[in-house]
Amino acid sequence: MKYEILIAIGFAFFGSLIAVAVLRDWRRAFLVPEGYAGLLYQKGKFVEVRRAGEHVRWGRKFTLGVADLRKTSLLVAGQDVLTSDNVGIKTSLLVTYQVTDPVKAAHETQNWQGDLYNAAQIALRAVAGGVTIEALLGQRLDIGSQLLARVQPDAAKVGISVTAVEVKDVSLPNDLKRAFADVLKAKQEGQAALERARGESASLRNLANAARVLEGNPALQNLRLMQSLTAAQHGGNTLVLGIPGGFVPLKQSAKPAGTESNEVT
């Protein structure tokens, strides 16, 4: 009887070990990090999307792929494009995007990043070909809006949401750089000449106003002269000044003694 009990206990023990091994083999625990989405597959076939957290599934041959859902940016390196006025330039873009449908991004295309890169290239060539070089340089925000409108539909097809497309750098040919520098220099020189002319006009107006004031008030000329003499004296300078006749009335000198009048009585 004792042997039968021991044999039963042994079978139970080994049975429990086998059951634990089987359960462990059938139990799958998956951990999806924050900011990612988990794509669960069984035997290579897509099953469902799992959000951030720990997940347990019972079964065999489960695998988990992850997709980054955080917002990020893609740099489209310098592209040689031709503007509407036949100017060849090299332009780079910065595309800001976010994966909103990880299932589409994983299953609808082989390389969604390459598709997004190509869509931005094609949009840049189309938009740049319809504007002049001056518009491309001076209206970057408007150009970015046009690029965004062209890129968004293509990106949405593969589960990507594009939030912004910006013109990052524009490289001009050397001869065009010199031409723009000459134009800028000419504008600055013209502005400087205009400012000088305005200053001279203002100075002439002030002189004309001062002349009219002195003409109506001759005594002011004497007062101004006295102020100049006082300033020169305090400064320790020697001032040679011709005094106008109106400053001090000149008296006629007295006749020499012994001179008689030639008046006839």
PDB file of N, CA and C in Angstrom, residues 117-186:
ATOM      1  N   TYR A 117       9.844  60.185 -48.214  1.00  0.00           N
ATOM      2  CA  TYR A 117      10.977  60.941 -48.777  1.00  0.00           C
ATOM      3  C   TYR A 117      10.716  61.255 -50.247  1.00  0.00           C
ATOM      4  N   ASN A 118      10.262  60.264 -51.004  1.00  0.00           N
ATOM      5  CA  ASN A 118      10.003  60.476 -52.428  1.00  0.00           C
ATOM      6  C   ASN A 118       8.842  61.448 -52.651  1.00  0.00           C
ATOM      7  N   ALA A 119       7.809  61.354 -51.819  1.00  0.00           N
ATOM      8  CA  ALA A 119       6.675  62.271 -51.954  1.00  0.00           C
ATOM      9  C   ALA A 119       7.111  63.715 -51.717  1.00  0.00           C
ATOM     10  N   ALA A 120       7.995  63.929 -50.732  1.00  0.00           N
ATOM     11  CA  ALA A 120       8.491  65.283 -50.466  1.00  0.00           C
ATOM     12  C   ALA A 120       9.344  65.784 -51.634  1.00  0.00           C
ATOM     13  N   GLN A 121      10.153  64.916 -52.235  1.00  0.00           N
ATOM     14  CA  GLN A 121      10.952  65.303 -53.400  1.00  0.00           C
ATOM     15  C   GLN A 121      10.075  65.735 -54.570  1.00  0.00           C
ATOM     16  N   ILE A 122       9.078  64.919 -54.885  1.00  0.00           N
ATOM     17  CA  ILE A 122       8.194  65.230 -56.012  1.00  0.00           C
ATOM     18  C   ILE A 122       7.432  66.526 -55.760  1.00  0.00           C
ATOM     19  N   ALA A 123       6.951  66.731 -54.529  1.00  0.00           N
ATOM     20  CA  ALA A 123       6.228  67.958 -54.194  1.00  0.00           C
ATOM     21  C   ALA A 123       7.132  69.177 -54.331  1.00  0.00           C
ATOM     22  N   LEU A 124       8.386  69.066 -53.909  1.00  0.00           N
ATOM     23  CA  LEU A 124       9.317  70.181 -54.014  1.00  0.00           C
ATOM     24  C   LEU A 124       9.552  70.580 -55.469  1.00  0.00           C
ATOM     25  N   ARG A 125       9.751  69.606 -56.331  1.00  0.00           N
ATOM     26  CA  ARG A 125       9.980  69.916 -57.737  1.00  0.00           C
ATOM     27  C   ARG A 125       8.743  70.564 -58.368  1.00  0.00           C
ATOM     28  N   ALA A 126       7.565  70.092 -57.993  1.00  0.00           N
ATOM     29  CA  ALA A 126       6.340  70.652 -58.566  1.00  0.00           C
ATOM     30  C   ALA A 126       6.110  72.087 -58.104  1.00  0.00           C
ATOM     31  N   VAL A 127       6.317  72.349 -56.819  1.00  0.00           N
ATOM     32  CA  VAL A 127       6.072  73.697 -56.287  1.00  0.00           C
ATOM     33  C   VAL A 127       7.149  74.665 -56.747  1.00  0.00           C
ATOM     34  N   ALA A 128       8.413  74.242 -56.709  1.00  0.00           N
ATOM     35  CA  ALA A 128       9.506  75.133 -57.114  1.00  0.00           C
ATOM     36  C   ALA A 128       9.407  75.481 -58.592  1.00  0.00           C
ATOM     37  N   GLY A 129       8.912  74.569 -59.399  1.00  0.00           N
ATOM     38  CA  GLY A 129       8.783  74.850 -60.821  1.00  0.00           C
ATOM     39  C   GLY A 129       7.707  75.856 -61.147  1.00  0.00           C
ATOM     40  N   GLY A 130       6.855  76.204 -60.175  1.00  0.00           N
ATOM     41  CA  GLY A 130       5.789  77.167 -60.419  1.00  0.00           C
ATOM     42  C   GLY A 130       6.004  78.520 -59.804  1.00  0.00           C
ATOM     43  N   VAL A 131       7.149  78.758 -59.181  1.00  0.00           N
ATOM     44  CA  VAL A 131       7.416  80.053 -58.549  1.00  0.00           C
ATOM     45  C   VAL A 131       8.782  80.567 -58.999  1.00  0.00           C
ATOM     46  N   THR A 132       8.981  81.858 -58.850  1.00  0.00           N
ATOM     47  CA  THR A 132      10.264  82.467 -59.191  1.00  0.00           C
ATOM     48  C   THR A 132      11.227  82.304 -58.023  1.00  0.00           C
ATOM     49  N   ILE A 133      12.490  82.608 -58.295  1.00  0.00           N
ATOM     50  CA  ILE A 133      13.500  82.490 -57.252  1.00  0.00           C
ATOM     51  C   ILE A 133      13.248  83.475 -56.123  1.00  0.00           C
ATOM     52  N   GLU A 134      12.766  84.683 -56.451  1.00  0.00           N
ATOM     53  CA  GLU A 134      12.496  85.677 -55.416  1.00  0.00           C
ATOM     54  C   GLU A 134      11.351  85.219 -54.514  1.00  0.00           C
ATOM     55  N   ALA A 135      10.316  84.617 -55.113  1.00  0.00           N
ATOM     56  CA  ALA A 135       9.200  84.119 -54.305  1.00  0.00           C
ATOM     57  C   ALA A 135       9.649  82.967 -53.421  1.00  0.00           C
ATOM     58  N   LEU A 136      10.505  82.116 -53.931  1.00  0.00           N
ATOM     59  CA  LEU A 136      10.988  80.981 -53.147  1.00  0.00           C
ATOM     60  C   LEU A 136      11.805  81.445 -51.952  1.00  0.00           C
ATOM     61  N   LEU A 137      12.570  82.523 -52.133  1.00  0.00           N
ATOM     62  CA  LEU A 137      13.398  83.030 -51.039  1.00  0.00           C
ATOM     63  C   LEU A 137      12.601  83.872 -50.053  1.00  0.00           C
ATOM     64  N   GLY A 138      11.611  84.609 -50.557  1.00  0.00           N
ATOM     65  CA  GLY A 138      10.893  85.547 -49.700  1.00  0.00           C
ATOM     66  C   GLY A 138       9.582  85.034 -49.137  1.00  0.00           C
ATOM     67  N   GLN A 139       9.073  83.911 -49.615  1.00  0.00           N
ATOM     68  CA  GLN A 139       7.773  83.416 -49.168  1.00  0.00           C
ATOM     69  C   GLN A 139       7.881  81.951 -48.737  1.00  0.00           C
ATOM     70  N   ARG A 140       8.794  81.681 -47.846  1.00  0.00           N
ATOM     71  CA  ARG A 140       9.039  80.297 -47.429  1.00  0.00           C
ATOM     72  C   ARG A 140       7.842  79.685 -46.718  1.00  0.00           C
ATOM     73  N   LEU A 141       7.113  80.492 -45.940  1.00  0.00           N
ATOM     74  CA  LEU A 141       5.952  79.954 -45.232  1.00  0.00           C
ATOM     75  C   LEU A 141       4.874  79.517 -46.214  1.00  0.00           C
ATOM     76  N   ASP A 142       4.631  80.333 -47.231  1.00  0.00           N
ATOM     77  CA  ASP A 142       3.634  79.966 -48.240  1.00  0.00           C
ATOM     78  C   ASP A 142       4.082  78.738 -49.030  1.00  0.00           C
ATOM     79  N   ILE A 143       5.368  78.681 -49.344  1.00  0.00           N
ATOM     80  CA  ILE A 143       5.894  77.510 -50.063  1.00  0.00           C
ATOM     81  C   ILE A 143       5.729  76.253 -49.200  1.00  0.00           C
ATOM     82  N   GLY A 144       5.995  76.381 -47.900  1.00  0.00           N
ATOM     83  CA  GLY A 144       5.829  75.244 -46.999  1.00  0.00           C
ATOM     84  C   GLY A 144       4.386  74.755 -46.941  1.00  0.00           C
ATOM     85  N   SER A 145       3.428  75.689 -46.970  1.00  0.00           N
ATOM     86  CA  SER A 145       2.012  75.302 -46.956  1.00  0.00           C
ATOM     87  C   SER A 145       1.647  74.541 -48.228  1.00  0.00           C
ATOM     88  N   GLN A 146       2.165  74.988 -49.374  1.00  0.00           N
ATOM     89  CA  GLN A 146       1.897  74.279 -50.630  1.00  0.00           C
ATOM     90  C   GLN A 146       2.507  72.878 -50.616  1.00  0.00           C
ATOM     91  N   LEU A 147       3.715  72.763 -50.088  1.00  0.00           N
ATOM     92  CA  LEU A 147       4.351  71.448 -50.001  1.00  0.00           C
ATOM     93  C   LEU A 147       3.563  70.516 -49.083  1.00  0.00           C
ATOM     94  N   LEU A 148       3.094  71.053 -47.957  1.00  0.00           N
ATOM     95  CA  LEU A 148       2.330  70.241 -47.007  1.00  0.00           C
ATOM     96  C   LEU A 148       1.061  69.702 -47.650  1.00  0.00           C
ATOM     97  N   ALA A 149       0.367  70.556 -48.421  1.00  0.00           N
ATOM     98  CA  ALA A 149      -0.874  70.127 -49.072  1.00  0.00           C
ATOM     99  C   ALA A 149      -0.626  69.005 -50.077  1.00  0.00           C
ATOM    100  N   ARG A 150       0.548  68.975 -50.673  1.00  0.00           N
ATOM    101  CA  ARG A 150       0.857  67.932 -51.656  1.00  0.00           C
ATOM    102  C   ARG A 150       1.338  66.633 -51.003  1.00  0.00           C
ATOM    103  N   VAL A 151       2.037  66.753 -49.880  1.00  0.00           N
ATOM    104  CA  VAL A 151       2.623  65.574 -49.250  1.00  0.00           C
ATOM    105  C   VAL A 151       1.600  64.807 -48.406  1.00  0.00           C
ATOM    106  N   GLN A 152       0.694  65.509 -47.752  1.00  0.00           N
ATOM    107  CA  GLN A 152      -0.228  64.877 -46.813  1.00  0.00           C
ATOM    108  C   GLN A 152      -1.051  63.725 -47.412  1.00  0.00           C
ATOM    109  N   PRO A 153      -1.668  63.884 -48.590  1.00  0.00           N
ATOM    110  CA  PRO A 153      -2.472  62.761 -49.116  1.00  0.00           C
ATOM    111  C   PRO A 153      -1.654  61.490 -49.352  1.00  0.00           C
ATOM    112  N   ASP A 154      -0.458  61.628 -49.911  1.00  0.00           N
ATOM    113  CA  ASP A 154       0.376  60.447 -50.150  1.00  0.00           C
ATOM    114  C   ASP A 154       0.816  59.795 -48.848  1.00  0.00           C
ATOM    115  N   ALA A 155       1.098  60.622 -47.835  1.00  0.00           N
ATOM    116  CA  ALA A 155       1.523  60.065 -46.544  1.00  0.00           C
ATOM    117  C   ALA A 155       0.372  59.356 -45.836  1.00  0.00           C
ATOM    118  N   ALA A 156      -0.837  59.882 -45.973  1.00  0.00           N
ATOM    119  CA  ALA A 156      -1.984  59.264 -45.303  1.00  0.00           C
ATOM    120  C   ALA A 156      -2.271  57.867 -45.847  1.00  0.00           C
ATOM    121  N   LYS A 157      -1.903  57.615 -47.092  1.00  0.00           N
ATOM    122  CA  LYS A 157      -2.143  56.292 -47.678  1.00  0.00           C
ATOM    123  C   LYS A 157      -1.349  55.196 -46.973  1.00  0.00           C
ATOM    124  N   VAL A 158      -0.242  55.544 -46.337  1.00  0.00           N
ATOM    125  CA  VAL A 158       0.578  54.539 -45.643  1.00  0.00           C
ATOM    126  C   VAL A 158       0.550  54.743 -44.129  1.00  0.00           C
ATOM    127  N   GLY A 159      -0.496  55.447 -43.629  1.00  0.00           N
ATOM    128  CA  GLY A 159      -0.682  55.578 -42.192  1.00  0.00           C
ATOM    129  C   GLY A 159       0.180  56.624 -41.519  1.00  0.00           C
ATOM    130  N   ILE A 160       0.653  57.620 -42.278  1.00  0.00           N
ATOM    131  CA  ILE A 160       1.524  58.663 -41.722  1.00  0.00           C
ATOM    132  C   ILE A 160       0.786  59.999 -41.762  1.00  0.00           C
ATOM    133  N   SER A 161       0.852  60.743 -40.665  1.00  0.00           N
ATOM    134  CA  SER A 161       0.277  62.083 -40.599  1.00  0.00           C
ATOM    135  C   SER A 161       1.417  63.104 -40.629  1.00  0.00           C
ATOM    136  N   VAL A 162       1.460  63.901 -41.694  1.00  0.00           N
ATOM    137  CA  VAL A 162       2.493  64.938 -41.838  1.00  0.00           C
ATOM    138  C   VAL A 162       1.923  66.237 -41.298  1.00  0.00           C
ATOM    139  N   THR A 163       2.601  66.827 -40.333  1.00  0.00           N
ATOM    140  CA  THR A 163       2.113  68.053 -39.685  1.00  0.00           C
ATOM    141  C   THR A 163       2.773  69.318 -40.212  1.00  0.00           C
ATOM    142  N   ALA A 164       3.955  69.215 -40.804  1.00  0.00           N
ATOM    143  CA  ALA A 164       4.637  70.417 -41.305  1.00  0.00           C
ATOM    144  C   ALA A 164       5.705  70.020 -42.315  1.00  0.00           C
ATOM    145  N   VAL A 165       5.855  70.882 -43.321  1.00  0.00           N
ATOM    146  CA  VAL A 165       6.947  70.759 -44.289  1.00  0.00           C
ATOM    147  C   VAL A 165       7.583  72.139 -44.406  1.00  0.00           C
ATOM    148  N   GLU A 166       8.852  72.255 -44.091  1.00  0.00           N
ATOM    149  CA  GLU A 166       9.533  73.538 -44.073  1.00  0.00           C
ATOM    150  C   GLU A 166      10.709  73.529 -45.040  1.00  0.00           C
ATOM    151  N   VAL A 167      10.903  74.678 -45.698  1.00  0.00           N
ATOM    152  CA  VAL A 167      12.082  74.868 -46.545  1.00  0.00           C
ATOM    153  C   VAL A 167      13.249  75.185 -45.620  1.00  0.00           C
ATOM    154  N   LYS A 168      14.195  74.286 -45.520  1.00  0.00           N
ATOM    155  CA  LYS A 168      15.285  74.439 -44.549  1.00  0.00           C
ATOM    156  C   LYS A 168      16.423  75.297 -45.104  1.00  0.00           C
ATOM    157  N   ASP A 169      17.009  74.893 -46.219  1.00  0.00           N
ATOM    158  CA  ASP A 169      18.146  75.611 -46.798  1.00  0.00           C
ATOM    159  C   ASP A 169      17.921  75.781 -48.293  1.00  0.00           C
ATOM    160  N   VAL A 170      18.398  76.919 -48.802  1.00  0.00           N
ATOM    161  CA  VAL A 170      18.367  77.197 -50.236  1.00  0.00           C
ATOM    162  C   VAL A 170      19.764  77.648 -50.646  1.00  0.00           C
ATOM    163  N   SER A 171      20.403  76.897 -51.534  1.00  0.00           N
ATOM    164  CA  SER A 171      21.748  77.226 -52.006  1.00  0.00           C
ATOM    165  C   SER A 171      21.643  77.765 -53.426  1.00  0.00           C
ATOM    166  N   LEU A 172      22.223  78.949 -53.626  1.00  0.00           N
ATOM    167  CA  LEU A 172      22.175  79.610 -54.930  1.00  0.00           C
ATOM    168  C   LEU A 172      23.495  79.416 -55.673  1.00  0.00           C
ATOM    169  N   PRO A 173      23.476  79.477 -56.997  1.00  0.00           N
ATOM    170  CA  PRO A 173      24.732  79.463 -57.761  1.00  0.00           C
ATOM    171  C   PRO A 173      25.577  80.683 -57.414  1.00  0.00           C
ATOM    172  N   ASN A 174      26.892  80.577 -57.625  1.00  0.00           N
ATOM    173  CA  ASN A 174      27.801  81.662 -57.245  1.00  0.00           C
ATOM    174  C   ASN A 174      27.498  82.956 -57.978  1.00  0.00           C
ATOM    175  N   ASP A 175      27.199  82.883 -59.284  1.00  0.00           N
ATOM    176  CA  ASP A 175      26.920  84.103 -60.028  1.00  0.00           C
ATOM    177  C   ASP A 175      25.641  84.771 -59.531  1.00  0.00           C
ATOM    178  N   LEU A 176      24.644  83.962 -59.131  1.00  0.00           N
ATOM    179  CA  LEU A 176      23.409  84.532 -58.599  1.00  0.00           C
ATOM    180  C   LEU A 176      23.628  85.141 -57.222  1.00  0.00           C
ATOM    181  N   LYS A 177      24.507  84.529 -56.428  1.00  0.00           N
ATOM    182  CA  LYS A 177      24.847  85.124 -55.129  1.00  0.00           C
ATOM    183  C   LYS A 177      25.457  86.504 -55.318  1.00  0.00           C
ATOM    184  N   ARG A 178      26.375  86.629 -56.290  1.00  0.00           N
ATOM    185  CA  ARG A 178      26.993  87.933 -56.538  1.00  0.00           C
ATOM    186  C   ARG A 178      25.961  88.941 -57.014  1.00  0.00           C
ATOM    187  N   ALA A 179      25.027  88.492 -57.864  1.00  0.00           N
ATOM    188  CA  ALA A 179      23.994  89.402 -58.362  1.00  0.00           C
ATOM    189  C   ALA A 179      23.119  89.903 -57.220  1.00  0.00           C
ATOM    190  N   PHE A 180      22.707  89.004 -56.324  1.00  0.00           N
ATOM    191  CA  PHE A 180      21.887  89.420 -55.186  1.00  0.00           C
ATOM    192  C   PHE A 180      22.677  90.348 -54.265  1.00  0.00           C
ATOM    193  N   ALA A 181      23.972  90.087 -54.104  1.00  0.00           N
ATOM    194  CA  ALA A 181      24.803  90.962 -53.267  1.00  0.00           C
ATOM    195  C   ALA A 181      24.902  92.351 -53.868  1.00  0.00           C
ATOM    196  N   ASP A 182      25.031  92.435 -55.207  1.00  0.00           N
ATOM    197  CA  ASP A 182      25.093  93.747 -55.866  1.00  0.00           C
ATOM    198  C   ASP A 182      23.780  94.502 -55.710  1.00  0.00           C
ATOM    199  N   VAL A 183      22.658  93.783 -55.850  1.00  0.00           N
ATOM    200  CA  VAL A 183      21.354  94.430 -55.699  1.00  0.00           C
ATOM    201  C   VAL A 183      21.176  94.947 -54.277  1.00  0.00           C
ATOM    202  N   LEU A 184      21.562  94.141 -53.312  1.00  0.00           N
ATOM    203  CA  LEU A 184      21.445  94.562 -51.918  1.00  0.00           C
ATOM    204  C   LEU A 184      22.341  95.760 -51.632  1.00  0.00           C
ATOM    205  N   LYS A 185      23.551  95.757 -52.187  1.00  0.00           N
ATOM    206  CA  LYS A 185      24.462  96.882 -51.988  1.00  0.00           C
ATOM    207  C   LYS A 185      23.897  98.144 -52.594  1.00  0.00           C
ATOM    208  N   ALA A 186      23.317  98.032 -53.806  1.00  0.00           N
ATOM    209  CA  ALA A 186      22.725  99.204 -54.462  1.00  0.00           C
ATOM    210  C   ALA A 186      21.553  99.748 -53.648  1.00  0.00           C
TER     211      ALA A 186
END
